[in-house]
Amino acid sequence: MHHHAALVGVALLNNLASGFSSPASISLPTQMAVFQRVDNSSVNNNVIFQTKQQQQQIFPSATAAHQSSPLAVRGGALRASTAIGSSTDNGELLEKDLNLSFGNILASLWGASGVAYILIKAIVRVLPIALEPFSKADGIVPLTNFQLSSYILTCLFFAYAEGYKGFQLKFSPLVVARSFTIQPKTSPFHHLLLAPLYSMGLFHATKKRMIVSWCVTIGVATIVAAVKRMPYPWRNIVDAGVVIGLSWGTISILGGYIISLLTGIAPIGVDPAMPEKKE
């Protein structure tokens, strides 16, 4: 039963990624926007360029989508109610770093690392099933050449579809961006307590995001019920792919969080899908 629960969590995280984070696009008539500093920091253009290069290595899709716009803004995609960056009344864009106070760091760390912990826990539970075909225990039938080929291809498919496209390009940037929106002084207590779920966008997100995520949750539970009935070694083969995808996702979340923490810049071009503020 523990293995079945782990597989449910695995499929849920993989599918939630596809609906959670889509880069926001902005059309502005100007050909180039000029950064203005919020404070008299000593960060120069070379540091900004190097920071963008670092984030491109972790979240290339979000960065590419962001670069397609004539505007690049530190702190995430600009959106009326969800931007981590800010603008002045006359439309001039301001460069704003993350608020990395001790309390904010602890809150964001709990959010991002909590999601990573969920993934790691699922990996630990599913890994023995994935490695079972290669064990020398009694009763284990070795894989045929066709099954071994399927094992390898499945791992490659999950690495690309789940790890790269699902996690690195969508879900992981969302988790990191939302984790940094948690403010201990102003956020409700349940946002802090359930920071990992908050960072995943399961609540206090746009209506569309929450509808998508919860509908996917129900759909995934149905699919997993069928997958757990797969015979040996096909269930083991699927679990091997899941382990690869989740491992990729864990690394991309932790790597992206560390980059943002060290540079003070949230994932560029990522919409944290925050709900509109009620006036």
XYZ file of C-alpha atoms in Angstrom:
279
model
C 0.000 0.000 0.000
C 2.916 2.338 0.659
C 4.136 1.755 -2.881
C 0.680 2.508 -4.277
C 0.448 5.751 -2.299
C 3.880 6.749 -3.518
C 2.867 6.139 -7.129
C -0.215 8.326 -6.635
C 1.983 11.145 -5.376
C 4.407 10.608 -8.235
C 1.752 10.827 -10.920
C 0.106 13.786 -9.224
C 3.278 15.862 -9.147
C 4.073 14.976 -12.738
C 0.657 15.968 -14.036
C 0.282 19.055 -11.882
C 3.352 20.419 -13.606
C 1.579 20.576 -16.965
C -1.148 22.896 -15.718
C 0.533 25.079 -13.156
C 2.984 27.385 -14.850
C 2.709 29.032 -18.189
C 4.847 32.058 -18.934
C 2.962 35.317 -19.083
C 3.380 37.260 -22.303
C 3.488 41.059 -22.402
C 3.343 43.322 -25.435
C 4.767 46.797 -25.053
C 5.255 49.399 -27.770
C 8.788 50.212 -26.744
C 11.684 48.407 -28.316
C 13.702 48.167 -25.131
C 13.011 48.803 -21.479
C 15.674 50.410 -19.315
C 16.270 49.150 -15.829
C 16.132 51.643 -12.981
C 17.531 50.655 -9.640
C 15.312 50.677 -6.598
C 18.259 51.350 -4.356
C 21.900 52.346 -4.686
C 23.205 48.788 -4.941
C 26.585 48.091 -6.480
C 25.400 45.277 -8.745
C 26.654 45.992 -12.255
C 25.483 44.812 -15.660
C 27.951 41.945 -15.726
C 26.457 40.480 -12.541
C 22.935 40.763 -13.983
C 24.046 39.062 -17.194
C 25.758 36.254 -15.276
C 22.678 35.795 -13.114
C 20.453 35.437 -16.169
C 22.848 32.870 -17.590
C 22.640 30.878 -14.342
C 18.854 30.906 -14.400
C 18.813 29.885 -18.057
C 20.633 26.697 -17.050
C 17.953 25.829 -14.504
C 14.785 27.163 -16.168
C 15.556 27.555 -19.918
C 11.949 27.541 -21.097
C 10.762 30.311 -18.844
C 13.789 32.402 -19.748
C 13.317 31.838 -23.476
C 9.672 32.826 -23.300
C 10.640 35.879 -21.315
C 13.268 36.909 -23.838
C 10.712 36.761 -26.643
C 9.138 39.849 -25.058
C 10.813 43.260 -25.539
C 11.043 43.474 -21.770
C 13.178 41.588 -19.262
C 12.467 42.237 -15.622
C 14.156 40.808 -12.570
C 11.857 38.967 -10.212
C 9.523 37.215 -12.688
C 7.010 37.983 -15.397
C 5.131 41.238 -15.014
C 1.437 40.849 -14.425
C -1.004 43.270 -12.858
C -1.527 41.314 -9.671
C 1.128 38.608 -9.658
C 4.423 40.268 -10.558
C 7.259 39.985 -8.094
C 8.764 43.025 -9.790
C 7.142 46.468 -9.683
C 6.486 49.554 -11.768
C 6.050 53.267 -11.140
C 2.901 55.283 -11.799
C 4.259 56.608 -15.101
C 4.932 53.097 -16.399
C 8.666 53.016 -15.817
C 9.843 49.593 -14.733
C 11.784 49.163 -11.553
C 14.365 46.556 -10.816
C 13.470 44.890 -7.531
C 15.388 42.169 -5.748
C 13.796 39.542 -3.541
C 13.298 40.437 0.092
C 15.762 38.012 1.654
C 15.216 38.737 5.311
C 15.846 35.864 7.708
C 12.149 35.173 8.169
C 11.421 35.248 4.440
C 14.300 32.870 3.738
C 13.009 30.383 6.317
C 9.479 30.546 4.887
C 10.613 30.092 1.283
C 13.022 27.333 2.308
C 10.199 25.446 4.008
C 8.041 25.827 0.901
C 10.606 24.696 -1.669
C 12.363 22.067 0.432
C 9.002 20.693 1.554
C 8.089 19.957 -2.059
C 11.527 18.419 -2.611
C 10.996 16.243 0.474
C 7.706 14.944 -0.955
C 9.523 13.992 -4.155
C 12.435 12.374 -2.334
C 10.078 10.368 -0.136
C 8.297 9.071 -3.244
C 11.634 8.195 -4.867
C 12.732 6.191 -1.835
C 9.508 4.181 -1.869
C 9.405 3.523 -5.609
C 13.121 2.860 -6.179
C 13.116 -0.725 -4.788
C 10.315 -1.661 -7.196
C 12.198 -0.101 -10.101
C 15.362 -2.061 -9.264
C 13.597 -5.336 -8.554
C 14.213 -6.838 -12.049
C 17.974 -6.550 -11.452
C 17.984 -8.170 -8.019
C 19.174 -11.725 -7.497
C 16.348 -12.649 -5.159
C 14.605 -15.954 -5.625
C 11.673 -15.879 -8.008
C 12.811 -12.777 -9.909
C 12.755 -13.390 -13.640
C 15.473 -11.497 -15.548
C 14.367 -9.037 -18.203
C 14.369 -10.141 -21.816
C 16.174 -8.008 -24.389
C 12.875 -6.451 -25.435
C 11.925 -5.689 -21.833
C 15.361 -4.255 -21.117
C 15.059 -2.007 -24.163
C 11.628 -0.914 -22.948
C 13.144 -0.199 -19.525
C 15.787 2.095 -21.016
C 13.384 3.849 -23.393
C 10.909 4.428 -20.584
C 13.606 6.035 -18.458
C 14.596 8.307 -21.340
C 10.971 9.230 -22.016
C 10.271 10.115 -18.384
C 13.513 12.066 -18.163
C 12.367 14.254 -21.038
C 8.583 14.392 -20.560
C 8.396 14.409 -16.763
C 11.812 15.630 -15.648
C 12.688 18.234 -18.260
C 9.381 19.427 -19.707
C 7.165 18.808 -16.689
C 9.420 19.779 -13.812
C 12.327 21.890 -15.052
C 10.367 24.002 -17.507
C 7.084 24.361 -15.607
C 6.571 22.972 -12.135
C 9.967 23.710 -10.566
C 10.066 27.416 -11.538
C 6.521 27.779 -10.197
C 7.462 26.218 -6.867
C 10.498 28.472 -6.476
C 8.650 31.631 -7.529
C 5.686 30.985 -5.221
C 7.895 30.033 -2.279
C 9.438 33.498 -2.347
C 6.014 35.173 -2.206
C 5.460 33.860 1.340
C 5.997 36.696 3.803
C 5.936 35.729 7.519
C 4.844 39.221 8.560
C 1.921 39.489 6.151
C 1.012 35.992 4.926
C -1.787 34.121 6.739
C -0.654 31.451 9.170
C -1.977 28.572 7.059
C 0.132 29.788 4.129
C 3.201 29.365 6.313
C 2.077 26.088 7.823
C 1.203 24.568 4.436
C 3.982 26.317 2.521
C 4.874 23.262 0.371
C 1.259 22.903 -0.803
C 1.061 26.661 -1.264
C 4.241 26.596 -3.348
C 2.729 23.862 -5.515
C -0.220 26.145 -6.244
C -2.840 23.922 -4.631
C -4.478 26.888 -2.920
C -4.365 30.688 -2.935
C -3.737 30.675 -6.676
C -5.727 31.895 -9.655
C -9.093 30.226 -10.122
C -7.962 28.599 -13.353
C -4.865 27.097 -11.768
C -6.764 25.614 -8.844
C -9.468 24.134 -11.085
C -6.823 22.545 -13.303
C -4.778 21.193 -10.411
C -7.675 19.599 -8.539
C -9.223 18.134 -11.692
C -5.849 16.624 -12.553
C -5.622 15.192 -9.039
C -8.843 13.242 -9.502
C -7.816 12.088 -12.979
C -4.397 10.936 -11.823
C -5.882 8.874 -8.983
C -7.970 7.004 -11.539
C -4.976 6.333 -13.789
C -2.804 5.135 -10.920
C -5.474 2.647 -9.893
C -4.999 1.011 -13.296
C -1.179 1.233 -13.305
C -0.775 -0.618 -9.996
C -2.474 -3.644 -11.561
C 0.168 -3.934 -14.268
C 2.029 -7.276 -14.176
C 5.747 -7.805 -13.667
C 7.954 -6.401 -15.125
C 5.900 -3.620 -16.720
C 5.005 -1.927 -13.473
C 8.692 -2.018 -12.534
C 9.567 -0.455 -15.874
C 7.096 2.398 -15.338
C 8.388 2.926 -11.797
C 11.934 3.206 -13.141
C 10.857 6.053 -15.385
C 9.071 7.711 -12.477
C 12.242 7.588 -10.361
C 14.207 9.302 -13.139
C 11.585 12.007 -13.589
C 11.229 12.709 -9.875
C 14.993 12.806 -9.363
C 15.286 15.361 -12.155
C 12.474 17.375 -10.610
C 14.046 17.361 -7.163
C 17.373 18.592 -8.505
C 15.737 21.341 -10.584
C 13.721 22.622 -7.614
C 16.665 22.684 -5.220
C 19.026 24.035 -7.870
C 16.632 26.784 -8.906
C 15.989 27.749 -5.306
C 19.704 27.973 -4.514
C 20.320 30.150 -7.594
C 17.527 32.538 -6.591
C 18.700 32.603 -2.989
C 22.304 33.396 -3.901
C 21.440 36.024 -6.516
C 18.363 37.520 -4.883
C 16.400 37.147 -8.119
C 13.295 35.008 -8.574
C 12.965 32.770 -11.681
C 12.756 35.132 -14.644
C 9.596 35.070 -16.733
C 7.612 32.903 -14.304
C 4.043 33.761 -13.321
C 3.467 32.651 -9.700
C -0.281 32.433 -10.468
C -1.328 34.547 -7.516
C -5.028 35.443 -7.210
C -6.098 39.000 -7.934
C -6.274 41.250 -4.935
C -9.781 42.222 -3.877
C -10.243 45.949 -3.715
